[in-house]
Coordinates of C-alpha atoms in Angstrom, one line a residue:
M109 CA 269.2 94.0 114.8
R110 CA 266.6 93.6 117.8
F111 CA 266.3 95.8 120.8
V112 CA 264.7 94.1 123.9
A113 CA 262.7 96.4 126.0
T114 CA 264.2 96.7 129.3
E115 CA 263.8 98.6 132.8
L116 CA 266.1 99.2 135.8
T117 CA 265.6 96.6 138.5
D118 CA 264.6 97.7 142.1
D119 CA 268.5 97.2 143.1
E120 CA 269.5 99.6 140.1
R121 CA 266.9 102.1 141.3
A122 CA 268.3 102.0 144.6
L123 CA 271.8 102.7 143.5
Q124 CA 270.5 105.5 141.4
R125 CA 269.0 107.0 144.7
E126 CA 272.5 106.3 146.4
V127 CA 274.2 108.7 143.7
R128 CA 271.7 111.3 143.7
E129 CA 272.5 111.5 147.5
F130 CA 276.3 111.4 147.3
L131 CA 276.1 114.1 144.5
D132 CA 273.5 116.6 146.4
V133 CA 276.5 116.5 149.2
E134 CA 279.4 116.7 147.0
L135 CA 277.9 119.0 144.0
A136 CA 275.3 120.9 145.5
H137 CA 273.8 123.1 143.0
G138 CA 275.3 126.8 143.1
Y139 CA 278.6 125.6 144.5
Y140 CA 280.6 124.3 141.3
E141 CA 280.4 125.1 137.6
P142 CA 278.7 122.3 135.9
G143 CA 280.2 120.8 132.6
L144 CA 278.3 119.7 129.6
G145 CA 278.7 115.7 129.2
M146 CA 282.2 114.1 129.0
A147 CA 284.0 117.7 128.5
S148 CA 283.3 118.6 132.2
G149 CA 286.8 119.1 133.8
A150 CA 288.5 117.1 135.7
S151 CA 288.7 116.7 139.9
K152 CA 291.2 114.3 141.2
A153 CA 289.3 114.7 144.6
L154 CA 286.1 113.6 143.2
S155 CA 287.3 110.7 141.0
R156 CA 289.1 109.3 144.2
K157 CA 286.1 109.6 146.1
L158 CA 283.9 107.9 143.5
G159 CA 286.8 105.2 143.5
E160 CA 286.3 104.8 147.4
R161 CA 282.6 104.3 146.9
G162 CA 283.2 101.4 144.4
W163 CA 281.9 103.5 141.5
L164 CA 285.0 103.3 139.3
G165 CA 285.9 100.0 137.6
M166 CA 282.4 98.7 138.7
A167 CA 282.2 95.7 136.2
L168 CA 285.7 94.8 136.9
P169 CA 286.6 91.6 138.9
R170 CA 287.2 92.0 142.6
E171 CA 290.7 90.6 142.5
Y172 CA 291.8 93.6 140.7
G173 CA 290.1 96.2 142.8
G174 CA 286.8 96.4 141.0
G175 CA 283.1 95.6 142.3
E176 CA 282.0 92.6 139.8
R177 CA 279.0 94.7 139.3
S178 CA 277.2 95.0 135.9
V179 CA 277.6 97.4 132.9
V180 CA 274.0 98.7 133.8
E181 CA 275.1 99.6 137.3
R182 CA 277.7 101.6 135.7
F183 CA 275.2 103.1 133.3
V184 CA 273.4 104.2 136.1
V185 CA 276.2 105.9 138.1
V186 CA 277.5 107.6 134.9
E187 CA 274.0 108.9 133.9
E188 CA 273.6 110.5 137.2
L189 CA 277.2 112.2 137.2
L190 CA 276.4 113.4 133.6
R191 CA 273.2 114.8 134.6
R192 CA 275.0 116.8 137.2
G193 CA 277.7 118.1 135.0
A194 CA 280.3 116.6 137.3
P195 CA 284.0 116.7 136.4
L196 CA 284.9 113.4 135.3
E197 CA 287.9 113.9 132.8
H198 CA 290.5 112.8 135.2
H199 CA 289.2 109.3 135.3
W200 CA 286.6 109.1 132.3
T201 CA 288.5 107.2 129.7
A202 CA 290.2 105.0 132.1
D203 CA 286.9 103.7 133.7
R204 CA 284.8 103.9 130.6
Q205 CA 287.1 101.8 128.0
S206 CA 290.7 101.5 129.1
G207 CA 290.0 99.3 132.3
P208 CA 287.6 96.9 130.4
V209 CA 289.8 96.4 127.4
I210 CA 292.8 95.5 129.6
N211 CA 290.6 93.4 131.7
R212 CA 289.4 91.7 128.5
F213 CA 292.9 91.4 126.5
G214 CA 295.6 92.1 128.9
S215 CA 298.0 89.7 130.5
E216 CA 297.8 88.9 134.1
E217 CA 300.5 91.2 134.8
L218 CA 298.8 94.1 133.1
K219 CA 295.7 93.4 135.0
R220 CA 297.3 93.6 138.2
R221 CA 299.5 96.7 137.3
F222 CA 296.9 98.9 136.0
L223 CA 293.2 97.9 137.1
P224 CA 293.5 98.4 141.0
L225 CA 294.9 102.1 140.2
V226 CA 291.9 102.5 137.6
C227 CA 289.3 101.5 140.3
R228 CA 290.8 103.9 142.9
G229 CA 290.9 106.9 140.3
E230 CA 294.4 107.3 140.4
L231 CA 295.1 106.9 136.8
T232 CA 294.3 108.8 133.8
F233 CA 294.3 107.1 130.4
S234 CA 293.6 108.5 126.7
I235 CA 293.0 106.8 123.3
G236 CA 295.4 106.8 120.3
M237 CA 293.4 106.0 117.5
S238 CA 292.8 109.0 115.0
E239 CA 295.8 110.3 113.0
P240 CA 296.3 113.2 110.6
D241 CA 294.9 112.9 107.1
A242 CA 293.3 109.6 108.0
G243 CA 289.9 110.8 108.5
S244 CA 287.5 108.3 110.0
D245 CA 289.5 105.3 108.5
L246 CA 291.1 103.9 111.3
A247 CA 292.4 100.9 109.2
S248 CA 294.8 103.3 107.4
V249 CA 296.8 103.9 110.8
S250 CA 300.5 104.6 109.9
C251 CA 301.7 105.0 113.5
R252 CA 304.2 102.2 113.5
A253 CA 305.8 100.2 116.0
V254 CA 309.0 98.0 115.2
K255 CA 310.7 95.3 117.3
V256 CA 313.8 96.1 119.3
D257 CA 315.5 94.6 121.6
G258 CA 313.1 94.0 124.6
G259 CA 310.0 95.6 123.2
Y260 CA 308.8 98.1 120.5
E261 CA 310.0 101.4 119.1
L262 CA 307.0 103.7 118.3
S263 CA 307.0 106.3 115.9
G264 CA 304.3 108.3 114.4
T265 CA 301.4 111.1 115.3
K266 CA 297.9 110.8 116.6
I267 CA 295.5 113.4 116.8
W268 CA 292.2 114.5 118.5
T269 CA 293.4 112.6 121.5
S270 CA 291.1 113.7 124.3
N271 CA 293.0 114.7 127.5
A272 CA 296.4 113.4 126.6
H273 CA 298.0 116.6 128.3
L274 CA 296.4 115.4 131.5
A275 CA 296.8 111.4 131.0
D276 CA 299.4 108.8 132.5
Y277 CA 299.0 106.5 129.7
A278 CA 297.4 106.1 126.1
I279 CA 296.5 102.7 124.6
V280 CA 298.0 103.2 121.0
L281 CA 296.5 101.6 118.0
C282 CA 299.8 101.0 115.9
R283 CA 300.9 99.0 112.8
T284 CA 303.3 96.3 113.7
S285 CA 303.3 94.6 110.3
D286 CA 302.8 94.9 106.5
A287 CA 300.4 92.3 106.3
E288 CA 298.2 92.2 103.0
D289 CA 295.0 92.6 105.0
R290 CA 295.7 96.2 106.4
H291 CA 293.5 95.1 109.3
A292 CA 295.9 92.4 110.5
G293 CA 299.0 94.3 110.9
L294 CA 297.5 96.4 113.7
S295 CA 298.4 96.0 117.6
Q296 CA 297.5 98.0 120.7
L297 CA 300.5 99.3 122.9
I298 CA 300.0 100.8 126.5
V299 CA 302.2 103.9 126.2
D300 CA 303.5 105.9 129.2
L301 CA 303.1 109.4 128.0
H302 CA 305.7 110.6 130.1
S303 CA 308.5 108.6 128.3
P304 CA 311.3 110.1 126.2
G305 CA 310.3 111.0 122.6
V306 CA 306.4 112.1 123.5
T307 CA 305.2 115.4 122.6
V308 CA 301.9 116.3 123.7
N309 CA 300.7 119.6 121.5
P310 CA 297.2 120.9 122.8
I311 CA 294.6 122.1 120.0
P312 CA 292.7 124.9 120.8
F313 CA 289.0 124.1 120.5
L314 CA 286.2 126.7 119.8
D315 CA 285.1 126.9 123.3
G316 CA 288.5 128.2 124.4
T317 CA 289.3 124.7 126.0
E318 CA 292.5 122.4 124.9
D319 CA 291.2 118.9 125.7
F320 CA 292.0 117.6 122.5
N321 CA 295.7 117.0 121.5
E322 CA 298.2 116.1 118.8
V323 CA 300.4 113.3 120.2
V324 CA 303.8 112.9 118.5
F325 CA 305.8 109.8 119.1
E326 CA 309.7 109.8 118.1
G327 CA 311.2 106.7 118.7
V328 CA 309.5 105.9 121.9
V329 CA 310.6 102.8 123.4
V330 CA 307.7 100.6 124.9
P331 CA 308.4 97.4 126.8
A332 CA 307.3 94.2 125.2
D333 CA 305.2 93.6 128.4
L334 CA 303.1 96.6 127.5
L335 CA 301.6 94.8 124.3
L336 CA 298.0 94.5 125.0
G337 CA 296.7 91.3 123.8
A338 CA 298.1 89.6 121.0
E339 CA 300.4 91.3 118.3
G340 CA 298.3 91.6 115.1
Q341 CA 294.9 91.3 116.8
G342 CA 294.6 95.3 117.5
W343 CA 291.9 95.8 114.9
A344 CA 289.5 93.4 116.6
Q345 CA 290.3 94.5 120.0
N346 CA 289.9 98.1 119.0
T347 CA 286.5 97.3 117.4
S348 CA 285.4 95.7 120.8
E349 CA 286.4 98.8 122.5
L350 CA 284.2 100.9 120.5
S351 CA 281.0 99.3 122.2
F352 CA 281.9 100.4 125.5
E353 CA 282.4 104.0 123.9
R354 CA 279.7 104.6 121.8
A355 CA 276.2 103.8 123.2
G356 CA 276.7 105.4 126.8
P357 CA 274.7 108.0 128.3
E358 CA 277.5 110.4 127.2
R359 CA 275.9 110.1 123.6
W360 CA 272.4 111.6 124.4
I361 CA 272.9 113.4 127.7
S362 CA 275.1 116.5 127.1
P363 CA 272.3 119.3 126.5
Y364 CA 270.5 118.1 129.5
L365 CA 271.8 120.7 131.8
V366 CA 270.9 123.5 129.0
V367 CA 267.2 122.3 129.3
E368 CA 267.2 122.3 133.1
H369 CA 268.5 125.6 133.3
F370 CA 266.4 127.1 130.4
L371 CA 263.4 125.7 132.6
R372 CA 264.7 127.2 135.9
E373 CA 264.8 130.7 134.0
Y374 CA 261.9 130.4 131.6
G375 CA 259.8 127.7 133.2
D376 CA 257.2 130.1 134.5
D377 CA 256.5 131.8 131.2
L378 CA 256.5 128.9 128.7
G379 CA 254.6 129.3 125.4
P380 CA 252.9 126.5 123.6
E381 CA 256.2 126.0 121.3
A382 CA 258.3 125.9 124.3
A383 CA 255.9 123.1 125.4
R384 CA 255.8 121.0 122.5
F385 CA 259.5 121.2 122.4
L386 CA 259.8 119.8 126.0
G387 CA 257.3 117.0 125.2
D388 CA 258.9 116.0 121.8
S389 CA 262.4 116.2 123.4
V390 CA 261.4 114.0 126.5
A391 CA 259.7 111.5 124.3
R392 CA 262.7 111.0 122.2
W393 CA 265.1 111.2 124.8
W394 CA 263.3 108.3 126.5
A395 CA 263.5 106.1 123.5
I396 CA 267.3 106.9 122.8
R397 CA 267.9 106.0 126.6
Q398 CA 266.4 102.6 126.2
V399 CA 268.7 101.8 123.2
S400 CA 271.4 102.8 125.3
L401 CA 270.4 100.7 128.2
T402 CA 269.5 97.9 125.9
V403 CA 273.1 97.9 124.8
A404 CA 274.3 98.1 128.3
R405 CA 272.5 94.8 129.1
M406 CA 274.0 93.1 125.9
I407 CA 277.2 93.7 127.2
D408 CA 276.5 92.4 130.4
E409 CA 275.2 89.1 128.6
G410 CA 278.8 89.0 127.0
R411 CA 277.8 89.8 123.6
S412 CA 279.8 92.6 121.5
P413 CA 277.1 94.9 120.3
S414 CA 279.0 97.1 118.0
V415 CA 276.2 97.7 115.5
E416 CA 273.8 98.6 118.0
S417 CA 276.2 100.7 119.8
A418 CA 276.7 102.5 116.4
L419 CA 273.0 103.1 116.0
G420 CA 272.8 104.5 119.6
K421 CA 275.4 107.1 118.9
D422 CA 273.8 108.1 115.6
L423 CA 270.6 108.6 117.2
G424 CA 271.6 110.0 120.3
T425 CA 274.1 112.8 119.1
Q426 CA 271.8 113.9 116.4
F427 CA 269.1 114.3 119.3
E428 CA 271.5 116.5 121.0
Q429 CA 272.2 118.9 118.1
E430 CA 268.5 119.1 117.4
V431 CA 267.8 119.8 121.1
M432 CA 270.3 122.8 120.9
A433 CA 269.0 124.1 117.8
R434 CA 265.4 124.1 118.6
I435 CA 266.1 125.8 122.3
Q436 CA 268.0 128.6 120.3
T437 CA 264.9 129.5 118.6
L438 CA 263.0 129.7 122.0
V439 CA 265.1 132.5 123.8
D440 CA 266.1 136.1 122.4
V441 CA 269.7 136.1 123.6
E442 CA 273.3 136.4 123.0
P443 CA 274.6 133.7 124.8
S444 CA 278.1 134.2 126.2
L445 CA 280.7 132.1 128.3
V446 CA 280.9 134.8 131.0
S447 CA 277.5 135.7 131.3
S448 CA 276.0 136.0 134.9
S449 CA 273.1 133.4 133.7
A450 CA 274.2 129.9 134.3
F451 CA 271.6 129.1 131.3
Q452 CA 273.3 131.4 129.0
R453 CA 276.8 130.3 130.0
L454 CA 275.9 126.4 129.2
L455 CA 273.9 127.5 126.2
A456 CA 277.0 129.2 124.8
R457 CA 279.4 126.3 125.4
A458 CA 276.6 123.9 123.9
V459 CA 276.7 126.1 120.5
L460 CA 280.4 125.9 120.5
V461 CA 280.8 122.5 121.1
A462 CA 277.5 121.0 119.7
P463 CA 279.1 120.3 116.0
S464 CA 281.8 118.0 117.7
W465 CA 279.0 115.6 119.0
T466 CA 278.4 114.0 115.9
V467 CA 282.3 113.8 115.1
R468 CA 284.0 112.6 118.0
G469 CA 284.0 108.7 118.6
G470 CA 283.5 108.0 114.9
T471 CA 281.6 110.3 112.6
N472 CA 277.9 109.6 112.4
E473 CA 278.6 109.0 108.4
I474 CA 281.2 106.5 109.0
L475 CA 278.7 104.9 111.7
R476 CA 275.9 104.6 109.3
S477 CA 278.0 102.4 107.1
V478 CA 278.7 100.2 110.1
I479 CA 274.9 100.1 110.7
A480 CA 274.1 99.4 107.1
R481 CA 276.4 96.3 106.9
G482 CA 275.0 95.1 110.2
L483 CA 271.3 95.1 108.7
R484 CA 272.5 92.8 105.8

């Protein structure tokens, strides 16, 4: 495994300035409640404005509404949006991975049907991977699709499905055969979550939100043309999909606003311990950002850096949790979600959700197995 050092080009820095100027107008400080990372709320209006700017589906082909821009350019836009705590959940999954996966594996009909809507910020997707009692072992999927006249009948349960209560569609990993190799019998279906037989049950989270869901499929009929890619290739497609998910800025930038508001409230009276914390955090943040940026360059080169992505997520999410643990030692407060202090509201939310950062998108323990196999 080798990470080649890289920097943003002049054009990429110009894009960064353009996004900052846009956000200065759309999300001026003090006029909205910022979120933390991906869990930042949803705004259809902002998603559509991003689509009008050409900042959704950036790397997708122009013929489907995309910008044919690079994954690194998307990295630049996403980093700025996350740094502001922008409400992204309406388009997040569709833009980050559903659109690219449909573009890579979908039929021409699927591309023309879904990608223009993804690029305009008009569709919300969710991901149907994890299942009850399966832990992080995706190959143990039991959700099953049986061939029927005109398509498939899908039955089973998915869990920890982010934003399914808001989503129009989910890309569901399911078993379509009982091949001896348990990876070989898996396929991906694009499922309309408004179909008869779909039930979405919100799962209350520690911070009072209900973005996670259990999704139950009871004899849901999925038309044959909503099979994504080839039947039996779901495992390989799913592995490729994870490269888009695991090493982006969302894996290391979650505490940014907590630190920013810490400096706004305590910056005039920093002691040596706080100064060491900030210096150490900035140095580590820069190194992990380089890993993330390099992975984006690899994807632009047509590579599938699944091992490098796993390493990036492991490093990034550990860093996020360590930043939160250290910053709590620097302040003598009992943070509250309803505090008048923006710093304390953000700190309270981060304390509650930080344990999930090393779990979502594949636990770090599983990712270390992926990394170890990749280093052989």
